[in-house]
Coordinates of C-alpha atoms and ligand atoms in Angstrom, one line a residue:
M71 CA 61.2 -61.6 -64.9
E72 CA 61.7 -63.5 -61.6
F73 CA 62.1 -66.9 -63.3
L74 CA 63.2 -67.8 -66.8
P75 CA 61.1 -70.6 -68.2
L76 CA 63.2 -73.4 -69.7
F77 CA 62.1 -76.9 -70.6
H78 CA 64.2 -79.6 -68.8
N79 CA 65.2 -82.8 -70.6
L80 CA 65.2 -85.4 -67.8
R81 CA 65.1 -88.5 -69.9
G82 CA 67.4 -91.0 -68.2
R83 CA 68.6 -88.5 -65.7
R84 CA 68.7 -89.2 -61.9
V85 CA 66.4 -87.0 -59.8
L86 CA 66.4 -87.0 -56.0
V87 CA 63.1 -86.8 -54.2
V88 CA 63.3 -86.3 -50.5
G89 CA 60.0 -87.4 -48.9
G90 CA 57.8 -90.5 -49.3
G91 CA 54.3 -89.2 -48.9
E92 CA 51.4 -87.9 -51.1
I93 CA 53.2 -84.7 -52.3
A94 CA 56.3 -86.6 -53.1
L95 CA 54.2 -89.0 -55.1
R96 CA 52.5 -86.2 -57.1
K97 CA 55.8 -84.6 -58.1
S98 CA 57.3 -88.0 -58.8
R99 CA 54.6 -88.8 -61.3
L100 CA 55.5 -85.7 -63.3
L101 CA 59.2 -86.5 -63.1
A102 CA 58.5 -90.1 -64.2
D103 CA 56.4 -88.9 -67.1
A104 CA 59.4 -86.9 -68.3
G105 CA 61.5 -90.0 -68.2
A106 CA 63.5 -89.3 -65.0
V107 CA 65.1 -92.1 -63.0
L108 CA 63.9 -91.5 -59.4
R109 CA 65.9 -91.8 -56.2
V110 CA 63.4 -91.4 -53.4
V111 CA 64.8 -91.0 -49.9
A112 CA 62.5 -91.2 -46.8
P113 CA 62.2 -93.4 -43.7
A114 CA 58.8 -94.6 -45.1
I115 CA 57.6 -94.6 -48.7
E116 CA 54.0 -94.9 -49.9
P117 CA 53.4 -98.1 -51.8
Q118 CA 52.3 -96.3 -55.0
L119 CA 55.5 -94.2 -54.9
C120 CA 57.5 -97.4 -54.5
E121 CA 55.9 -98.8 -57.7
L122 CA 56.6 -95.6 -59.6
V123 CA 60.3 -95.7 -58.5
N124 CA 60.7 -99.2 -59.6
S125 CA 59.1 -98.6 -63.0
S126 CA 61.4 -95.6 -63.5
G127 CA 64.3 -97.9 -62.9
G128 CA 65.3 -95.9 -59.8
E129 CA 65.9 -96.7 -56.2
Q130 CA 64.2 -96.4 -52.8
V131 CA 66.4 -95.4 -49.9
L132 CA 64.6 -96.1 -46.6
R133 CA 66.3 -93.8 -44.2
G134 CA 66.7 -90.1 -43.4
Y135 CA 68.3 -87.8 -46.0
V136 CA 72.1 -87.3 -46.1
E137 CA 73.9 -84.9 -48.4
A138 CA 75.6 -87.7 -50.3
D139 CA 72.1 -88.6 -51.7
L140 CA 72.6 -85.6 -54.1
D141 CA 75.6 -87.4 -55.8
G142 CA 74.9 -87.9 -59.5
C143 CA 71.5 -86.1 -59.4
G144 CA 70.6 -83.4 -61.9
L145 CA 67.6 -82.1 -60.0
V146 CA 66.3 -82.4 -56.4
I147 CA 62.8 -82.1 -55.0
A148 CA 62.3 -81.6 -51.2
A149 CA 58.7 -82.8 -50.5
T150 CA 58.6 -83.4 -46.7
D151 CA 56.6 -81.5 -44.0
D152 CA 59.8 -81.1 -42.0
E153 CA 60.8 -77.4 -42.6
P154 CA 64.4 -77.6 -41.3
L155 CA 65.0 -80.7 -43.4
N156 CA 63.6 -79.0 -46.5
A157 CA 65.9 -76.0 -45.8
Q158 CA 68.8 -78.3 -45.4
V159 CA 68.2 -80.0 -48.7
S160 CA 67.8 -76.6 -50.4
A161 CA 71.1 -75.3 -48.9
D162 CA 73.0 -78.4 -49.9
A163 CA 71.7 -78.3 -53.4
H164 CA 72.5 -74.6 -53.8
R165 CA 76.0 -75.1 -52.6
R166 CA 76.5 -77.9 -55.2
C167 CA 74.7 -75.9 -57.9
V168 CA 72.0 -78.6 -58.3
P169 CA 68.6 -77.1 -59.3
V170 CA 66.3 -77.5 -56.3
N171 CA 62.5 -77.3 -55.8
V172 CA 61.1 -77.2 -52.3
V173 CA 57.3 -77.8 -52.4
D174 CA 55.3 -74.8 -51.2
A175 CA 58.4 -72.8 -50.2
P176 CA 59.3 -70.5 -53.2
A177 CA 62.1 -68.8 -51.3
L178 CA 64.0 -72.0 -51.0
C179 CA 63.7 -72.9 -54.7
S180 CA 66.0 -72.3 -57.6
V181 CA 63.4 -73.9 -59.9
I182 CA 59.6 -74.1 -59.6
F183 CA 57.0 -76.3 -61.2
P184 CA 54.6 -74.5 -63.5
A185 CA 51.0 -75.4 -64.2
I186 CA 51.1 -77.6 -67.3
V187 CA 48.9 -78.1 -70.3
D188 CA 50.2 -81.2 -71.9
R189 CA 49.6 -81.7 -75.6
S190 CA 52.9 -83.5 -76.1
P191 CA 55.1 -82.7 -77.9
L192 CA 53.4 -79.3 -77.4
I193 CA 53.7 -78.2 -73.8
V194 CA 52.3 -75.0 -72.3
A195 CA 53.8 -74.0 -68.9
I196 CA 52.3 -71.3 -66.7
S197 CA 53.8 -69.8 -63.6
S198 CA 53.1 -67.1 -61.1
G199 CA 56.6 -67.3 -59.8
G200 CA 55.2 -69.1 -56.8
D201 CA 53.1 -66.1 -55.7
A202 CA 49.7 -67.4 -56.7
P203 CA 49.7 -71.0 -57.9
V204 CA 45.9 -71.0 -57.9
L205 CA 45.9 -68.2 -60.4
A206 CA 48.3 -70.2 -62.6
R207 CA 46.0 -73.2 -62.4
L208 CA 42.9 -71.1 -63.4
I209 CA 44.7 -69.8 -66.4
R210 CA 45.7 -73.4 -67.2
A211 CA 42.0 -74.4 -67.1
K212 CA 41.2 -71.7 -69.6
I213 CA 44.0 -72.8 -71.9
E214 CA 42.9 -76.4 -71.6
T215 CA 39.6 -75.5 -73.2
W216 CA 41.1 -73.5 -76.0
I217 CA 43.6 -76.1 -77.3
P218 CA 42.0 -79.3 -78.7
S219 CA 43.2 -82.5 -76.9
T220 CA 44.6 -83.7 -80.2
Y221 CA 46.6 -80.6 -81.0
G222 CA 49.9 -82.2 -80.3
Q223 CA 49.3 -84.5 -83.3
L224 CA 49.8 -81.4 -85.5
A225 CA 53.4 -81.2 -84.3
G226 CA 53.8 -84.9 -85.2
L227 CA 52.5 -84.2 -88.7
A228 CA 54.9 -81.3 -89.1
A229 CA 57.8 -83.4 -87.8
R230 CA 57.2 -86.0 -90.5
F231 CA 57.4 -83.4 -93.3
R232 CA 59.8 -80.9 -91.8
S233 CA 62.9 -81.7 -93.7
Q234 CA 61.0 -82.0 -97.0
V235 CA 59.5 -78.5 -96.5
K236 CA 62.8 -77.1 -95.5
T237 CA 64.4 -78.3 -98.7
L238 CA 61.4 -76.9 -100.7
F239 CA 61.5 -73.5 -99.0
P240 CA 65.1 -72.6 -98.0
D241 CA 63.7 -69.1 -97.3
V242 CA 62.6 -68.8 -93.6
Q243 CA 59.7 -66.3 -94.4
Q244 CA 58.3 -68.6 -97.1
R245 CA 58.6 -71.6 -94.9
R246 CA 56.8 -69.8 -92.0
G247 CA 54.0 -68.8 -94.4
F248 CA 53.7 -72.4 -95.5
W249 CA 53.3 -73.8 -92.0
E250 CA 50.9 -71.0 -91.0
D251 CA 48.7 -72.1 -93.8
V252 CA 48.9 -75.7 -92.8
F253 CA 48.2 -75.1 -89.1
Q254 CA 45.3 -72.8 -89.7
G255 CA 43.6 -74.4 -92.6
P256 CA 41.8 -77.6 -93.8
I257 CA 44.9 -79.7 -93.3
A258 CA 44.9 -79.0 -89.5
D259 CA 41.1 -79.4 -89.5
R260 CA 41.5 -82.9 -90.9
Q261 CA 44.1 -83.9 -88.4
L262 CA 42.2 -82.5 -85.5
A263 CA 39.0 -84.3 -86.6
G264 CA 41.0 -87.6 -86.3
Q265 CA 41.6 -88.1 -90.1
G266 CA 45.3 -88.2 -89.9
A267 CA 45.8 -90.1 -93.3
E268 CA 43.7 -87.5 -95.1
A269 CA 45.7 -84.7 -93.5
E270 CA 48.9 -86.3 -94.6
R271 CA 47.6 -86.7 -98.1
L272 CA 46.6 -83.1 -98.3
L273 CA 49.9 -81.9 -97.0
E274 CA 51.8 -84.0 -99.5
A275 CA 49.6 -82.5 -102.3
K276 CA 50.3 -79.0 -101.0
I277 CA 54.1 -79.7 -101.0
N278 CA 53.8 -81.0 -104.6
G279 CA 52.0 -77.8 -105.5
E280 CA 48.7 -79.5 -106.4
A281 CA 45.7 -77.3 -105.9
T282 CA 43.4 -79.7 -104.1
L283 CA 42.4 -77.4 -101.3
T284 CA 39.7 -75.3 -102.9
T285 CA 36.8 -77.0 -101.3
G286 CA 35.5 -75.8 -98.0
E287 CA 34.0 -77.8 -95.3
V288 CA 30.8 -78.1 -93.4
Y289 CA 30.5 -78.5 -89.6
L290 CA 27.2 -79.8 -88.5
V291 CA 27.2 -78.5 -84.9
G292 CA 24.8 -79.3 -82.1
A293 CA 24.3 -76.0 -80.2
G294 CA 22.5 -77.6 -77.2
P295 CA 19.1 -76.6 -75.8
G296 CA 19.8 -72.9 -75.1
D297 CA 22.3 -72.3 -72.3
P298 CA 25.6 -71.3 -74.0
D299 CA 27.5 -73.0 -71.2
L300 CA 26.3 -76.3 -72.5
L301 CA 28.2 -76.1 -75.8
T302 CA 31.1 -78.5 -76.3
F303 CA 34.7 -77.3 -76.6
R304 CA 34.7 -78.5 -80.2
A305 CA 31.5 -76.7 -81.1
L306 CA 32.9 -73.4 -79.8
R307 CA 36.2 -73.8 -81.6
L308 CA 34.5 -74.5 -85.0
M309 CA 32.0 -71.7 -84.5
Q310 CA 35.0 -69.4 -84.0
Q311 CA 36.6 -70.6 -87.2
A312 CA 33.6 -70.4 -89.5
D313 CA 33.3 -68.1 -92.5
V314 CA 29.5 -68.6 -92.7
V315 CA 26.9 -69.7 -90.1
L316 CA 23.5 -71.2 -91.1
Y317 CA 21.2 -71.2 -88.1
D318 CA 17.5 -71.6 -87.4
R319 CA 14.9 -70.6 -84.8
L320 CA 16.0 -73.0 -82.1
V321 CA 19.5 -71.5 -81.8
A322 CA 19.6 -69.0 -78.9
P323 CA 20.9 -65.5 -79.7
A324 CA 23.5 -65.9 -76.9
I325 CA 24.9 -68.9 -78.7
L326 CA 25.0 -67.1 -82.1
E327 CA 27.0 -64.4 -80.4
L328 CA 29.8 -66.8 -79.9
C329 CA 30.4 -67.3 -83.6
R330 CA 33.3 -65.5 -85.2
R331 CA 32.5 -61.8 -85.3
D332 CA 33.0 -61.4 -89.0
A333 CA 31.3 -64.6 -90.0
E334 CA 28.3 -64.2 -92.4
R335 CA 25.1 -65.3 -90.6
I336 CA 22.3 -66.8 -92.6
Y337 CA 18.9 -67.5 -91.1
V338 CA 17.2 -70.5 -92.5
G339 CA 14.4 -70.9 -90.0
K340 CA 10.8 -69.9 -90.3
R341 CA 10.2 -66.4 -91.7
R342 CA 7.6 -64.0 -90.5
A343 CA 5.0 -65.6 -92.8
D344 CA 5.8 -68.9 -91.1
H345 CA 7.4 -70.5 -94.1
A346 CA 10.6 -72.3 -93.3
V347 CA 13.3 -72.4 -96.0
P348 CA 12.7 -75.8 -97.7
Q349 CA 15.1 -78.5 -96.6
D350 CA 16.4 -79.2 -100.0
Q351 CA 17.2 -75.5 -100.5
I352 CA 19.3 -75.6 -97.2
N353 CA 21.1 -78.7 -98.4
Q354 CA 21.9 -77.1 -101.7
Q355 CA 23.1 -73.9 -99.9
L356 CA 25.5 -75.9 -97.8
V357 CA 26.9 -77.6 -100.9
D358 CA 27.3 -74.3 -102.8
L359 CA 29.0 -72.5 -99.9
A360 CA 31.4 -75.3 -99.3
K361 CA 32.2 -75.4 -103.1
Q362 CA 33.1 -71.7 -102.8
G363 CA 35.8 -72.8 -100.4
K364 CA 34.0 -71.6 -97.3
R365 CA 34.1 -73.1 -93.8
V366 CA 30.4 -73.4 -93.0
V367 CA 28.9 -74.0 -89.6
R368 CA 25.4 -75.5 -89.8
L369 CA 24.2 -74.7 -86.2
K370 CA 21.4 -76.9 -85.0
G371 CA 19.4 -76.7 -81.7
G372 CA 20.2 -79.6 -79.4
D373 CA 21.8 -82.5 -81.1
P374 CA 21.9 -82.6 -84.9
F375 CA 21.1 -86.3 -85.0
I376 CA 18.0 -86.1 -82.8
F377 CA 14.9 -84.8 -84.7
G378 CA 17.3 -82.4 -86.4
R379 CA 17.4 -83.6 -90.0
G380 CA 21.2 -83.6 -89.6
G381 CA 21.3 -86.9 -91.5
E382 CA 19.6 -85.5 -94.5
E383 CA 21.9 -82.5 -94.7
I384 CA 25.1 -84.5 -94.6
E385 CA 23.8 -87.1 -97.0
E386 CA 23.7 -84.4 -99.6
L387 CA 27.3 -83.3 -98.6
A388 CA 28.5 -86.9 -98.8
A389 CA 27.0 -87.2 -102.3
H390 CA 28.9 -84.2 -103.5
G391 CA 32.2 -85.3 -101.8
I392 CA 32.3 -82.4 -99.5
P393 CA 34.2 -82.9 -96.3
F394 CA 32.1 -82.5 -93.1
Q395 CA 32.2 -83.1 -89.4
V396 CA 29.4 -83.7 -87.0
V397 CA 29.6 -82.3 -83.5
P398 CA 27.1 -83.7 -81.0
G399 CA 25.2 -81.4 -78.8
I400 CA 23.1 -81.8 -75.6
T401 CA 19.7 -82.8 -76.8
A402 CA 16.6 -81.0 -75.4
A403 CA 15.7 -84.2 -73.4
S404 CA 19.0 -84.2 -71.5
G405 CA 19.2 -80.5 -71.0
C406 CA 15.6 -79.9 -70.0
A407 CA 15.4 -82.9 -67.7
A408 CA 18.6 -81.9 -65.9
Y409 CA 17.5 -78.3 -65.5
A410 CA 14.0 -79.3 -64.3
G411 CA 15.3 -81.8 -61.8
I412 CA 13.8 -84.8 -63.5
P413 CA 16.1 -87.8 -64.0
L414 CA 15.1 -89.6 -67.2
T415 CA 15.8 -93.0 -65.7
H416 CA 15.8 -94.1 -62.1
R417 CA 16.3 -97.5 -60.6
D418 CA 12.9 -97.4 -58.9
H419 CA 10.8 -95.7 -61.5
A420 CA 12.0 -96.1 -65.1
Q421 CA 14.4 -98.6 -66.7
S422 CA 14.3 -97.0 -70.1
V423 CA 13.6 -93.7 -71.8
R424 CA 12.1 -93.1 -75.3
F425 CA 12.5 -90.0 -77.3
V426 CA 9.4 -89.6 -79.4
T427 CA 8.3 -87.1 -82.1
G428 CA 5.0 -85.5 -81.1
H429 CA 4.6 -84.3 -84.7
L430 CA 1.5 -86.3 -85.6
K431 CA 1.3 -86.8 -89.4
D432 CA -2.2 -88.3 -89.9
G433 CA -3.9 -87.5 -86.6
T434 CA -3.1 -90.5 -84.4
S435 CA -2.0 -93.4 -86.6
N436 CA 1.8 -92.9 -86.8
L437 CA 2.9 -93.6 -83.2
P438 CA 3.3 -97.1 -81.8
W439 CA 0.9 -96.4 -78.9
N440 CA 1.0 -100.0 -77.5
D441 CA 4.8 -99.7 -77.1
L442 CA 4.5 -96.3 -75.5
V443 CA 2.3 -97.4 -72.7
A444 CA 4.7 -100.1 -71.4
P445 CA 5.4 -99.6 -67.7
A446 CA 8.6 -98.3 -66.1
Q447 CA 9.6 -96.2 -69.1
T448 CA 9.9 -92.5 -69.4
L449 CA 8.6 -90.9 -72.6
V450 CA 10.0 -87.6 -73.9
F451 CA 8.0 -85.9 -76.6
Y452 CA 9.7 -83.4 -78.9
M453 CA 7.5 -81.1 -80.9
G454 CA 4.5 -82.3 -78.9
L455 CA 2.7 -79.1 -78.0
I456 CA 0.2 -79.0 -80.9
G457 CA -0.6 -82.7 -80.7
L458 CA -0.7 -82.8 -76.9
P459 CA -4.4 -83.4 -76.4
I460 CA -4.2 -86.4 -78.8
I461 CA -1.0 -87.7 -77.3
C462 CA -2.5 -87.7 -73.8
E463 CA -5.8 -89.1 -74.9
Q464 CA -4.2 -92.0 -76.9
L465 CA -1.8 -92.9 -74.1
I466 CA -4.7 -93.2 -71.7
A467 CA -6.9 -95.0 -74.2
H468 CA -4.1 -97.6 -74.7
G469 CA -3.7 -98.2 -71.0
R470 CA -1.4 -95.7 -69.4
S471 CA -3.0 -94.4 -66.2
A472 CA -4.6 -91.0 -66.5
D473 CA -2.8 -90.1 -63.2
T474 CA 0.7 -90.7 -64.7
P475 CA 2.8 -87.7 -63.8
A476 CA 3.8 -85.5 -66.7
A477 CA 5.8 -82.2 -67.1
L478 CA 5.9 -79.4 -69.7
I479 CA 9.3 -77.7 -69.9
Q480 CA 9.3 -74.5 -72.0
Q481 CA 12.6 -72.9 -73.1
G482 CA 14.5 -75.3 -71.0
T483 CA 18.0 -74.5 -69.7
T484 CA 17.5 -70.7 -70.4
S485 CA 16.7 -67.9 -68.0
N486 CA 13.2 -68.1 -69.4
Q487 CA 12.7 -71.7 -68.5
R488 CA 9.2 -72.5 -67.3
V489 CA 8.2 -75.9 -65.9
F490 CA 4.6 -77.1 -65.2
T491 CA 3.8 -80.5 -63.8
G492 CA 0.5 -82.4 -63.7
T493 CA -0.8 -85.7 -65.0
L494 CA -1.7 -87.1 -68.4
K495 CA -5.3 -86.2 -67.7
D496 CA -4.8 -82.4 -67.1
L497 CA -1.7 -81.7 -69.2
P498 CA -3.6 -80.1 -72.1
T499 CA -5.4 -77.7 -69.8
L500 CA -2.1 -76.6 -68.3
V501 CA -1.0 -75.5 -71.7
A502 CA -4.0 -73.3 -72.2
K503 CA -4.0 -72.0 -68.6
H504 CA -0.3 -70.9 -68.6
E505 CA -0.1 -70.0 -72.3
V506 CA 2.7 -72.5 -72.9
H507 CA 4.4 -72.1 -76.2
A508 CA 7.2 -73.6 -78.3
P509 CA 9.9 -74.8 -77.8
T510 CA 8.4 -77.0 -75.1
L511 CA 9.3 -80.5 -74.2
V512 CA 6.9 -83.0 -72.7
I513 CA 8.1 -85.6 -70.2
V514 CA 5.7 -88.4 -69.2
G515 CA 6.4 -90.9 -66.4
E516 CA 6.8 -91.5 -62.6
V517 CA 10.3 -89.8 -62.7
V518 CA 8.5 -86.4 -63.0
L519 CA 7.6 -86.7 -59.3
L520 CA 11.3 -86.6 -58.4
R521 CA 11.3 -82.9 -59.4
E522 CA 9.6 -82.1 -56.0
K523 CA 12.9 -83.0 -54.3
L524 CA 15.4 -82.4 -57.1
A525 CA 14.5 -79.1 -58.7
W526 CA 17.5 -76.8 -58.5
F527 CA 17.4 -74.4 -61.4
E528 CA 15.3 -71.3 -61.1
G529 CA 14.0 -70.1 -64.5
A530 CA 11.5 -67.3 -65.0
Q531 CA 8.7 -69.2 -63.3
S532 CA 8.4 -72.7 -62.1
Q533 CA 5.9 -75.3 -60.8
V534 CA 2.2 -75.2 -60.8
Ligands
SAH44 N1 17.6 -81.5 -82.4 C1 16.9 -80.9 -81.3 C2 15.4 -81.2 -81.4 C3 14.8 -80.5 -82.6 S1 13.0 -80.8 -82.6 C4 17.4 -81.5 -80.0 O1 18.2 -82.5 -80.0 O2 17.1 -81.0 -78.9 C5 12.4 -79.3 -81.8 C6 11.8 -79.7 -80.5 O3 12.8 -79.8 -79.5 C7 10.9 -78.6 -79.9 O4 9.6 -78.7 -80.5 C8 10.9 -78.9 -78.5 O5 10.0 -80.0 -78.2 C9 12.3 -79.4 -78.3 N2 13.2 -78.4 -77.7 C10 14.3 -78.0 -78.2 N3 14.9 -77.1 -77.4 C11 14.2 -76.9 -76.4 C12 14.2 -76.2 -75.2 N4 15.2 -75.3 -74.9 N5 13.2 -76.3 -74.3 C13 12.2 -77.1 -74.5 N6 12.1 -77.9 -75.6 C14 13.1 -77.8 -76.5

C-alpha cells in the first residue's frame, strides 16, 4: 500500500494554500468544507477565493511565498503553476514534518486528495495513489449511484440511539447483529424514504423488543418506457432489494433482469388468452404479500401515475395500512419524444402538451374534442392504436387541419423503436401499411416536423 488512508480532522486548524488561482480555489473549497482556517499566499488572489478565505476566518497574504508562512499550519497545499516554487514548498514542508500536497505532482506529496463521495457523516474516499486520478473519479461516479443521497442520515439515526443500544447489548456480536438488521431492513427503508420520524419510532420499538416489524412494504416503481438506462437510481436500488416482483407486459425483459436474482417474479399482465389479471386481484395480491412481511416491487411501465392505475393500487394499500413508496418513472411521452427527436413543446410551435388516453369507451363520446383541437398544443395519445381512425377523424371534424403533422412511435427507446411520420389524414393508413403494433404512442402537432432535423436515435427502422 503506497498511501495509508486516514481521515483528517481540520476543524479550526490553519492550512496554508500557496497559489491564488482556479486550482487553489478548488482545493480551498474542500478545506473550507472540512472547517479549516485558510491562509492563502499569492501575489494575486481570485475574488471567489478571497471570499472563501474570509468566511473561513482565515487570512490572505498578497505576496510571494516565504518559509515562515508554514508557521502554525497543520497542512500545506501548493497549487501554483510555478514548478520550482511548488518543489520549494514541498521541501520546506517535508523538513518541518508538515503534511504537504502539491497539485498534480504526486512525487512531491506526502498526502494526496482522494476522489470523495460525501454522504456526511459517511465519507467514501478513493485513491489511485496519484497514478490514475481519472480512474478514481470513474469509480467514484459508480459509487455515487449505489449510495442513496440520504444515506448519511442513517448514521445520524444510529448516533441518536447508540448509547441506548450499547447498554442494551453489551456483547459486541449481538450489537453488530442489531445494527445490521436496522441498516438493511424496514427501518433504514423508512429513513431513506424521507420518513425520519417513523424510522425513529420503529427503532425505538425494536429497542423495546416490540414486534411491530412483521409487515412488509410495497414499492410502486416506474420502470420507464423500455431502455433500462432510463431507470432512476432509486428504482434500481429497490428492485435489487425486493423479495417479490409483480410486473406486466409493458416492462421490458432487460429491466426485469435487473431485479434481485432470487426475487420471486409474478406476471400479472395479459395471458395467452388475452385476459389480464383483474385489477382488484392484483391489489389484493399486493396486500397479501406485504402482510406476509415481503418487500414487494410493483413494476409499472413508464410512470406509475400516468395511465398506470398506480393510484388504485396504493389506495388499497393505504386502506390496509401497508407502507408503500412511489418511484416516478420516465413516461412514454417523454421517453418516446426524446428518442424520436420530437420536442413536446417549442416556443414557436407548441405552448402546451396534453397526455390523452386513446382508449375510447363508447366510440367517440368520452374525449373533449373541442379542447383537443386548440392551436399551438401538442397531443400525446397513449393506447391510441385501436381507436386511431376515430381519433384522427374526430380531430379533423372538430377543426384541426387534416395536414397537422403526426407521428407513430412503436416500442420507443428500445432497439426495436420504429417511428413513422405523416399527417392526421394519413396516419391510420400508415398503421396498416407498416403493421404497426402496441405499444405505440401517437404524437400530434407541429413539433413532429422538428424530427427531420433532430432525429438522433436509430432504432430498428425509422422514418417513412
Ligand atoms: N404508465 C405508462 C403508460 C401505460 S398506458 C407510462 O407512463 O408510459 C400504455 C400505453 O403507453 C401504450 O398503449 C402506449 O401507447 C404507451 N407506451 C408505453 N411504453 C411505450 C413505448 N416504449 N413505446 C411506445 N408507446 C409506449
